[in-house]
C-alpha cells in the first residue's frame, strides 16, 4: 500500500540527513535496546532500513528514496561497482499511480427489475490495476478456481460461456493442481489471458481460505491508497479488462443466492481441495467507476562485482531482494508505520552482507554478480518486472537469479526452502550446498499460498532465466508453529519492526549458505539450465 508522496523538494534533504544519521548511529544504538554486537553488521542494516525515519519505505515516497540512498552508499563502501543508469547505482522506474474516487463510484447487483446497492469496503472493493471502463453492466459467471492449464488436462473454463461476462472465481488451486506450474497459472496475467480469450470483460476474486493472514477489514481499509502499475502498454497485465474486483468472502452469500450452489457449499468444496463447479450466477453487475491517475517515479538499486574469469565474466548471476515495504498505512495499536524489518530489510541486509563478504575475501567468483534491490515488489513485483524487461546490463548476460525475501531468522536455522527447486539445475546446486552446510532441504510447506509467483524471482523466470527464492525452512512442528505465529502476529503489520527477537546465529548461518550458493552457481562450468520436463523451459526458448 502506497501513502501519498509529500513534496519531493521540500523533504528530500531532510530524509537524506536522517538516513545519514541512521547509518552513523546504527552500529551503536538498537532502537532502545542494547548495543549491537560488532559482528552483527547484518543487524545494523536491518535497523537502518526499518527505522521509523524511513516511514516504511513505501514506493514513491521519500522514505524509499532514503533507503535507496543508504543501500547505494553501502555498496560503494564495499567496492561494488555502480551498474544502474548512466554509471549510477540507480535504475529509474516509471509508474502510474491510480487512486479510486469512491464518492463518484457506484456498485449494484441487478436481477430483473430488482437492484441491490452494494457498499464499497463492506461488500467489495475495486482493484485499481486495470484501466477501468467508466461504466460496466455485465452478467456474472462463476468459474471455480478460474484456472486454465491444458498441459495438465485441467480447465475451469471448458464449456463455460464467458462472452461479455465477468468471471467470478475463488482464489487458490485444487489439490490435484499444485506446485510451480499451478502458481504460474494463478498469476494475474495468466488468469486474465484465459478469461479474455474466452470473451470475459472483467473478473471478481473471492477468497475461501479458512483463515486469512490479511483479514478483509485490513485489506479493505487500504482501498483509498493509490495502486501502482508500470507505465507502458507492454507492462499491462490486464489489457482489455473493464473491471476487476475483490469480493468480501463474509458477504458473498447474497452473490450466490438463487444459484445452483450456495456460497457455503462452494467454500466447503474449495477448502477440501476439490475441483469447483462452474455455473451462471443469477445477477448482472452494474458499476460506475472513477479514478485519478498521476505519474510516479522510483528507483531500483543496482551494483556489480565483476567476475574473475575472462570468458565467464560476461555472464551475470543476479542476487535480488525487494527494498520497499508498505509505508504509512492503517494504524494498528496506534502505530501506522509499516517498517518491514523482516519483509524485506532482512533480505536486503543479507544481500549487502554477501557483497561485503565476497569483496572482503579478495576473490571474486568466475561469473559477475549483480546485486538488485527492487522497488514496487509489494505492488506487484514491479521493480523486478521492469529490470527483467530492461536490464541495465545486456539481457543475454543474465543466466540465473537467486532471490531473498523474508527468510525469518526468528529461530535456529536447520533447513532451507527453495521455491522453484525442481524446475532447473539451480535446484541441484541448492541441494548440494545445503548438504555441505549441514542444512536440510524442506519442501514448500504451503504450496497453496503460491509463493513461487509472489516474489521477485518470478519476473526472471518469465524471461526464461532459471531462478530460486531461498527461505529458511522449519524442520519440525515447533518451527512451523513459530513461523505461523509470526505470520499471524507480524506479517504486513507495524509490529514487523527492528524490536524483535532475532537469532543472530541463524542469520550468520543463512548468510554463509547464501554466499556458498552464490559462489557455487557463479563458478559452474556452464550456466544453469531448465530441466527438460519443466514447463518454464518454454520461456527460455522464446
XYZ file of C-alpha atoms in Angstrom:
542
model
C 0.000 0.000 0.000
C 1.409 3.366 -1.039
C 0.976 6.517 1.083
C 0.615 9.854 -0.668
C 4.007 11.332 -1.503
C 4.836 14.748 0.026
C 6.660 17.369 -1.993
C 9.914 15.828 -3.236
C 11.944 19.021 -2.989
C 10.578 20.084 0.377
C 11.537 16.908 2.225
C 14.341 15.305 0.233
C 17.182 16.880 2.195
C 15.516 16.042 5.492
C 15.355 12.352 4.591
C 18.912 12.252 3.327
C 20.051 13.782 6.601
C 18.008 11.285 8.582
C 19.381 8.384 6.553
C 22.941 9.598 7.133
C 22.230 9.810 10.842
C 20.844 6.261 10.825
C 23.941 4.900 9.098
C 26.238 6.616 11.560
C 24.333 5.536 14.653
C 23.033 2.079 13.714
C 26.163 0.288 14.878
C 25.882 1.782 18.343
C 22.145 2.148 19.031
C 19.455 -0.514 18.881
C 16.181 1.404 18.952
C 16.057 1.441 22.731
C 17.713 -1.954 23.168
C 21.279 -2.963 23.992
C 24.270 -2.090 21.835
C 24.530 -4.026 18.588
C 27.346 -6.577 18.635
C 30.216 -5.521 16.382
C 29.964 -8.773 14.455
C 26.336 -8.057 13.521
C 26.742 -5.821 10.520
C 23.578 -7.521 9.219
C 21.569 -6.235 12.170
C 22.822 -2.693 11.663
C 21.453 -2.777 8.107
C 18.079 -4.037 9.319
C 17.854 -1.310 11.966
C 18.783 1.359 9.440
C 16.271 0.225 6.807
C 13.459 -0.445 9.303
C 13.899 2.798 11.228
C 10.783 4.954 11.670
C 12.628 7.802 9.907
C 12.183 5.948 6.589
C 8.420 5.649 7.229
C 8.047 2.091 5.974
C 9.842 2.558 2.633
C 6.655 2.992 0.582
C 7.322 3.017 -3.161
C 7.405 6.571 -4.473
C 7.980 8.141 -1.044
C 10.972 9.955 0.415
C 11.437 7.104 2.878
C 12.071 4.754 -0.017
C 14.445 7.281 -1.573
C 16.377 7.437 1.698
C 16.558 3.616 1.794
C 17.856 3.500 -1.789
C 20.495 6.130 -0.964
C 21.578 4.098 2.075
C 21.997 0.881 0.068
C 23.925 2.690 -2.686
C 26.353 4.155 -0.146
C 26.932 0.741 1.413
C 27.617 -0.848 -1.978
C 30.060 1.908 -2.821
C 31.777 1.479 0.544
C 32.284 -2.245 -0.163
C 33.740 -1.576 -3.607
C 30.741 -2.859 -5.568
C 30.565 -1.057 -8.912
C 27.597 1.108 -9.896
C 25.508 -0.744 -12.509
C 22.413 1.404 -12.890
C 21.514 4.146 -15.339
C 24.273 6.497 -16.534
C 27.005 4.976 -14.349
C 24.974 5.454 -11.146
C 23.673 2.896 -8.637
C 20.066 3.648 -9.630
C 17.683 2.417 -12.295
C 14.756 4.809 -12.626
C 11.402 3.002 -12.814
C 8.343 4.911 -14.137
C 4.949 4.183 -12.568
C 1.375 5.312 -12.867
C -0.434 5.803 -9.584
C -4.186 5.138 -9.689
C -6.463 6.148 -6.828
C -10.179 5.357 -6.688
C -12.607 8.277 -6.357
C -15.146 6.263 -4.436
C -17.522 9.193 -3.963
C -18.104 9.122 -7.721
C -18.456 5.322 -7.960
C -21.448 3.029 -7.601
C -21.955 -0.726 -7.484
C -25.087 -2.855 -7.682
C -26.353 -6.375 -8.323
C -29.242 -6.470 -10.793
C -31.771 -9.291 -11.165
C -34.648 -8.469 -13.437
C -36.097 -5.219 -12.081
C -34.580 -5.682 -8.647
C -31.473 -3.605 -7.964
C -29.417 -4.284 -4.815
C -26.995 -1.487 -3.999
C -23.617 -2.574 -2.728
C -21.273 -0.774 -0.367
C -17.603 -0.330 -1.211
C -15.429 -1.599 1.584
C -18.157 -3.715 3.147
C -19.212 -5.840 0.153
C -16.359 -5.432 -2.324
C -13.503 -3.198 -3.405
C -12.108 -2.285 -6.791
C -8.676 -3.394 -7.913
C -7.030 -0.370 -9.466
C -4.590 -2.420 -11.553
C -6.685 -2.279 -14.757
C -7.575 0.870 -16.618
C -11.278 0.516 -15.796
C -14.130 1.396 -18.106
C -16.220 4.276 -16.673
C -19.393 2.153 -16.795
C -19.895 -1.614 -16.710
C -23.082 -3.688 -16.978
C -22.376 -7.398 -17.438
C -23.651 -10.785 -16.366
C -21.742 -12.850 -13.793
C -20.414 -16.373 -14.341
C -18.792 -18.449 -11.594
C -15.745 -20.285 -12.995
C -14.486 -22.235 -9.966
C -10.806 -21.503 -9.402
C -10.606 -19.826 -12.801
C -7.641 -21.925 -13.932
C -6.851 -22.996 -17.477
C -3.956 -25.496 -17.555
C -4.400 -27.566 -20.736
C -0.979 -29.265 -20.441
C -2.221 -30.799 -17.165
C -5.568 -31.684 -18.751
C -7.362 -29.220 -16.487
C -9.608 -26.265 -17.264
C -12.249 -24.426 -15.259
C -13.309 -22.604 -18.422
C -14.200 -25.542 -20.648
C -17.858 -25.457 -21.680
C -18.452 -22.096 -19.963
C -19.915 -19.135 -21.854
C -17.914 -16.089 -20.754
C -18.596 -13.890 -23.755
C -19.330 -10.395 -22.449
C -19.364 -11.664 -18.854
C -17.469 -11.037 -15.639
C -15.648 -14.150 -14.413
C -16.123 -14.801 -10.683
C -13.526 -17.153 -9.177
C -12.204 -18.493 -5.890
C -8.528 -17.750 -5.419
C -6.386 -20.860 -4.977
C -5.955 -24.249 -6.605
C -7.477 -27.709 -6.125
C -5.264 -30.401 -4.628
C -4.615 -32.049 -7.980
C -3.070 -28.829 -9.352
C -0.101 -27.959 -7.153
C 3.462 -26.722 -7.404
C 5.181 -24.095 -9.529
C 3.008 -24.752 -12.586
C -0.157 -24.116 -10.589
C 1.326 -20.934 -9.173
C 2.075 -19.700 -12.677
C -1.473 -20.435 -13.832
C -2.729 -18.461 -10.806
C -0.834 -15.292 -11.698
C -2.860 -12.212 -12.583
C -1.932 -12.035 -16.239
C -2.299 -15.784 -16.866
C -5.772 -15.860 -15.334
C -6.809 -12.753 -17.236
C -5.357 -14.029 -20.523
C -7.509 -17.154 -20.179
C -10.622 -15.158 -19.232
C -10.099 -12.666 -22.056
C -9.576 -15.432 -24.622
C -12.921 -16.874 -23.517
C -14.602 -13.488 -24.051
C -14.752 -12.107 -20.482
C -14.768 -8.357 -19.853
C -13.807 -8.431 -16.172
C -13.127 -10.572 -13.122
C -14.034 -10.845 -9.428
C -11.846 -12.680 -6.923
C -13.135 -14.244 -3.683
C -11.049 -15.963 -1.001
C -12.282 -19.218 0.536
C -9.390 -19.636 2.966
C -10.291 -20.952 6.402
C -8.068 -18.261 7.904
C -6.552 -15.351 6.079
C -3.197 -13.828 7.007
C -4.572 -10.493 5.773
C -8.198 -10.127 7.048
C -10.796 -8.371 4.953
C -11.174 -5.374 7.269
C -7.469 -4.556 6.995
C -7.492 -5.251 3.274
C -10.490 -3.008 2.627
C -9.114 -0.220 4.828
C -6.329 0.353 2.296
C -8.600 0.792 -0.701
C -8.172 4.584 -0.825
C -4.414 4.331 -1.070
C -3.030 4.574 -4.607
C -2.281 1.475 -6.637
C 0.862 1.407 -8.752
C 1.328 -0.035 -12.232
C 4.308 0.221 -14.554
C 3.945 2.970 -17.123
C 3.881 1.468 -20.624
C 1.490 -0.655 -22.642
C 3.932 -3.578 -22.758
C 3.657 -3.861 -18.961
C -0.165 -4.007 -18.844
C -1.151 -7.274 -17.115
C -4.889 -6.904 -17.775
C -5.313 -5.478 -21.287
C -8.959 -5.045 -22.180
C -10.295 -5.568 -18.660
C -13.239 -3.252 -17.966
C -13.400 -4.091 -14.267
C -11.534 -6.114 -11.631
C -12.716 -6.533 -8.048
C -12.164 -8.286 -4.737
C -15.315 -9.570 -3.023
C -15.637 -9.862 0.751
C -15.919 -13.613 1.441
C -18.008 -12.826 4.524
C -20.529 -11.026 2.284
C -20.505 -13.458 -0.636
C -23.658 -15.428 0.253
C -26.028 -12.946 -1.482
C -23.978 -13.220 -4.667
C -24.883 -16.933 -4.879
C -28.493 -16.612 -3.714
C -30.730 -18.423 -6.199
C -27.778 -20.082 -7.970
C -27.169 -23.829 -8.343
C -24.810 -23.820 -5.362
C -24.705 -21.710 -2.225
C -21.571 -19.871 -1.120
C -21.370 -22.155 1.935
C -21.177 -25.188 -0.362
C -18.620 -23.550 -2.649
C -16.459 -22.614 0.326
C -16.610 -26.162 1.713
C -15.596 -27.729 -1.620
C -12.726 -25.246 -2.016
C -11.395 -25.892 1.480
C -11.456 -29.635 0.799
C -9.246 -29.041 -2.241
C -11.725 -30.409 -4.760
C -12.475 -29.027 -8.202
C -15.269 -26.486 -8.043
C -18.401 -26.472 -10.207
C -18.991 -23.734 -12.785
C -22.318 -22.055 -13.416
C -24.108 -18.840 -14.311
C -24.943 -16.559 -11.409
C -28.465 -15.045 -11.449
C -27.207 -11.444 -11.445
C -25.668 -8.748 -13.541
C -23.124 -6.358 -12.073
C -23.720 -2.693 -12.748
C -20.881 -0.320 -11.877
C -19.775 3.261 -12.320
C -16.043 3.758 -11.831
C -13.985 6.911 -11.365
C -10.310 7.303 -10.553
C -7.430 9.746 -10.720
C -4.037 8.948 -12.255
C -0.648 10.593 -11.789
C 2.920 9.635 -12.745
C 5.316 8.439 -10.031
C 8.978 7.519 -10.309
C 11.091 5.402 -8.003
C 14.416 3.608 -8.220
C 15.900 0.142 -8.207
C 19.419 -0.018 -6.757
C 21.933 -1.952 -8.880
C 25.549 -2.897 -8.145
C 28.028 -5.249 -9.854
C 31.010 -7.350 -8.805
C 32.874 -8.251 -11.968
C 33.746 -11.919 -12.442
C 37.327 -13.162 -12.361
C 37.183 -15.445 -15.408
C 37.827 -13.711 -18.745
C 35.322 -15.909 -20.586
C 32.626 -16.292 -17.928
C 32.596 -12.749 -16.546
C 30.224 -11.690 -19.327
C 27.591 -13.956 -17.744
C 25.763 -12.462 -14.770
C 24.138 -14.076 -11.723
C 21.521 -11.729 -10.252
C 21.016 -11.636 -6.476
C 17.782 -9.812 -5.696
C 15.672 -8.651 -2.792
C 12.939 -6.053 -2.542
C 13.748 -2.851 -0.692
C 10.225 -1.426 -0.496
C 7.517 -2.118 2.045
C 4.045 -0.729 2.797
C 4.918 2.761 4.017
C 2.411 4.512 6.288
C -0.999 2.853 6.398
C -3.874 1.871 8.681
C -2.822 2.183 12.355
C -2.593 -0.999 14.422
C -2.442 -0.407 18.186
C -1.642 3.216 17.455
C 1.295 2.509 15.123
C 0.889 3.424 11.446
C 4.472 2.867 10.210
C 4.871 -0.491 8.485
C 8.637 -0.806 8.996
C 9.140 -4.113 7.154
C 12.132 -5.344 9.169
C 11.756 -8.979 8.128
C 9.847 -8.080 4.947
C 12.302 -7.315 3.494
C 15.004 -5.315 5.254
C 16.302 -8.738 6.340
C 16.814 -9.911 2.755
C 18.421 -6.621 1.718
C 20.761 -6.845 4.711
C 21.810 -10.328 3.590
C 22.488 -9.095 0.050
C 24.694 -6.342 1.465
C 26.485 -8.892 3.641
C 27.047 -11.215 0.673
C 28.553 -8.311 -1.276
C 30.728 -7.301 1.667
C 31.985 -10.832 2.378
C 32.795 -11.599 -1.247
C 34.606 -8.303 -1.706
C 36.453 -8.727 1.593
C 37.623 -12.201 0.557
C 39.599 -10.667 -2.306
C 38.462 -13.492 -4.570
C 35.639 -12.788 -6.987
C 33.743 -15.761 -8.455
C 34.139 -16.600 -12.136
C 30.870 -15.045 -13.278
C 29.854 -11.492 -12.482
C 27.394 -10.868 -9.644
C 24.677 -8.258 -9.942
C 23.043 -7.055 -6.710
C 19.490 -5.830 -7.347
C 17.437 -4.067 -4.660
C 13.990 -3.592 -6.152
C 11.173 -1.132 -5.678
C 7.461 -1.830 -6.008
C 7.531 -5.503 -5.033
C 4.611 -5.083 -2.656
C 2.645 -3.508 -5.519
C 3.090 -6.498 -7.843
C 6.809 -7.230 -8.351
C 7.025 -4.038 -10.388
C 10.703 -3.141 -9.954
C 11.780 -6.691 -10.771
C 9.440 -6.801 -13.773
C 10.943 -3.591 -15.077
C 14.536 -4.729 -14.572
C 13.927 -8.170 -16.099
C 12.427 -6.493 -19.170
C 15.000 -3.691 -19.382
C 18.128 -4.750 -17.511
C 20.921 -2.241 -17.078
C 23.297 -4.909 -18.390
C 22.667 -6.846 -21.611
C 19.645 -9.161 -21.471
C 21.623 -12.093 -22.792
C 24.140 -11.736 -19.968
C 21.635 -12.772 -17.275
C 21.949 -16.509 -16.577
C 20.465 -17.052 -13.098
C 18.590 -15.335 -10.283
C 18.763 -16.024 -6.547
C 16.069 -14.089 -4.701
C 15.780 -13.460 -0.968
C 12.515 -12.387 0.605
C 11.653 -12.565 4.327
C 13.730 -15.532 5.429
C 12.674 -15.076 9.114
C 15.693 -15.635 11.405
C 13.400 -15.899 14.432
C 14.671 -19.352 15.448
C 17.702 -21.564 14.738
C 18.014 -22.350 11.029
C 18.412 -26.049 10.274
C 16.870 -26.152 6.822
C 16.127 -24.135 3.711
C 13.180 -23.997 1.326
C 13.870 -23.027 -2.279
C 10.875 -22.065 -4.409
C 11.385 -23.490 -7.899
C 13.865 -26.136 -6.707
C 12.522 -28.824 -9.063
C 12.454 -26.649 -12.174
C 16.117 -26.133 -13.059
C 19.698 -27.150 -12.325
C 19.747 -24.444 -9.664
C 17.819 -26.923 -7.525
C 20.730 -29.365 -7.712
C 23.058 -26.551 -6.635
C 20.804 -25.609 -3.726
C 20.701 -29.213 -2.509
C 24.456 -29.774 -2.891
C 25.383 -26.624 -0.982
C 22.771 -27.345 1.704
C 24.306 -30.769 2.270
C 27.777 -29.261 2.552
C 26.429 -26.732 5.084
C 24.559 -29.467 7.058
C 21.167 -27.981 6.216
C 18.064 -29.944 5.289
C 16.108 -29.081 2.147
C 12.476 -28.631 3.152
C 9.638 -28.844 0.590
C 7.349 -25.836 0.367
C 5.075 -26.228 3.443
C 2.316 -24.022 1.965
C 2.069 -24.578 -1.804
C -1.479 -23.219 -1.772
C -0.101 -19.757 -0.898
C 1.633 -19.506 -4.299
C 4.890 -18.009 -3.040
C 6.515 -19.042 -6.318
C 4.767 -16.171 -8.108
C 4.692 -13.727 -5.180
C 8.278 -12.532 -5.095
C 10.920 -11.092 -7.378
C 12.248 -14.342 -8.839
C 9.068 -14.701 -10.893
C 9.720 -11.926 -13.472
C 13.111 -13.503 -14.209
C 11.508 -16.900 -14.685
C 9.018 -15.350 -17.104
C 12.010 -14.092 -19.107
C 13.477 -17.609 -19.322
C 16.107 -17.164 -16.584
C 16.382 -20.042 -14.054
C 15.647 -18.708 -10.574
C 15.096 -19.658 -6.940
C 13.641 -17.923 -3.920
C 15.503 -19.129 -0.838
C 13.932 -19.084 2.632
C 14.705 -20.579 5.997
C 12.778 -23.848 6.235
C 11.375 -25.015 9.603
C 12.246 -28.684 10.072
C 9.705 -29.666 12.752
C 6.246 -28.832 14.070
C 7.622 -26.381 16.645
C 9.444 -24.465 13.926
C 6.378 -24.401 11.712
C 4.274 -23.191 14.628
C 6.742 -20.374 15.353
C 6.648 -19.277 11.728
C 2.843 -19.452 11.616
C 2.643 -17.364 14.790
C 4.965 -14.752 13.279
C 2.858 -14.557 10.129
C -0.304 -14.135 12.189
C 1.105 -11.505 14.535
C 3.605 -9.545 12.428
C 3.273 -10.156 8.669
C 2.372 -6.862 6.944
C 1.828 -5.193 10.298
C 3.621 -2.304 12.034
C 4.996 -4.793 14.577
C 7.390 -6.110 11.910
C 9.997 -3.675 13.179
C 13.579 -3.879 14.429
C 12.490 -4.517 18.026
C 12.003 -8.267 17.592
C 13.820 -11.307 18.917
C 16.318 -12.111 16.166
C 18.562 -15.174 16.256
C 21.861 -13.712 15.059
C 23.454 -17.167 14.911
C 20.692 -18.169 12.481
C 21.421 -15.056 10.425
C 25.097 -15.925 10.228
C 24.316 -19.481 9.148
C 21.855 -18.347 6.495
C 24.281 -15.744 5.153
C 27.039 -18.368 4.910
C 24.706 -20.579 2.921
C 23.805 -17.768 0.506
C 27.485 -16.887 -0.001
C 28.361 -20.537 -0.652
C 25.417 -20.993 -3.042
C 26.270 -17.770 -4.872
C 29.860 -18.893 -5.420
C 28.757 -22.384 -6.461
C 26.363 -21.032 -9.102
C 28.775 -18.349 -10.316
C 31.631 -20.882 -10.652
C 29.650 -23.543 -12.572
C 31.286 -24.911 -15.702
C 28.149 -23.956 -17.673
C 25.237 -21.678 -16.941
C 22.288 -23.380 -15.189
C 19.569 -24.772 -17.432
C 15.916 -25.613 -17.054
C 15.089 -29.287 -16.668
C 13.639 -30.731 -19.856
C 10.358 -31.575 -18.100
C 9.934 -28.085 -16.640
C 7.040 -26.067 -18.012
C 9.148 -22.927 -17.703
C 11.741 -24.111 -20.193
C 9.472 -22.694 -22.905
C 10.263 -19.142 -21.772
C 13.968 -19.720 -22.352
C 13.231 -20.928 -25.881
C 11.401 -17.701 -26.596
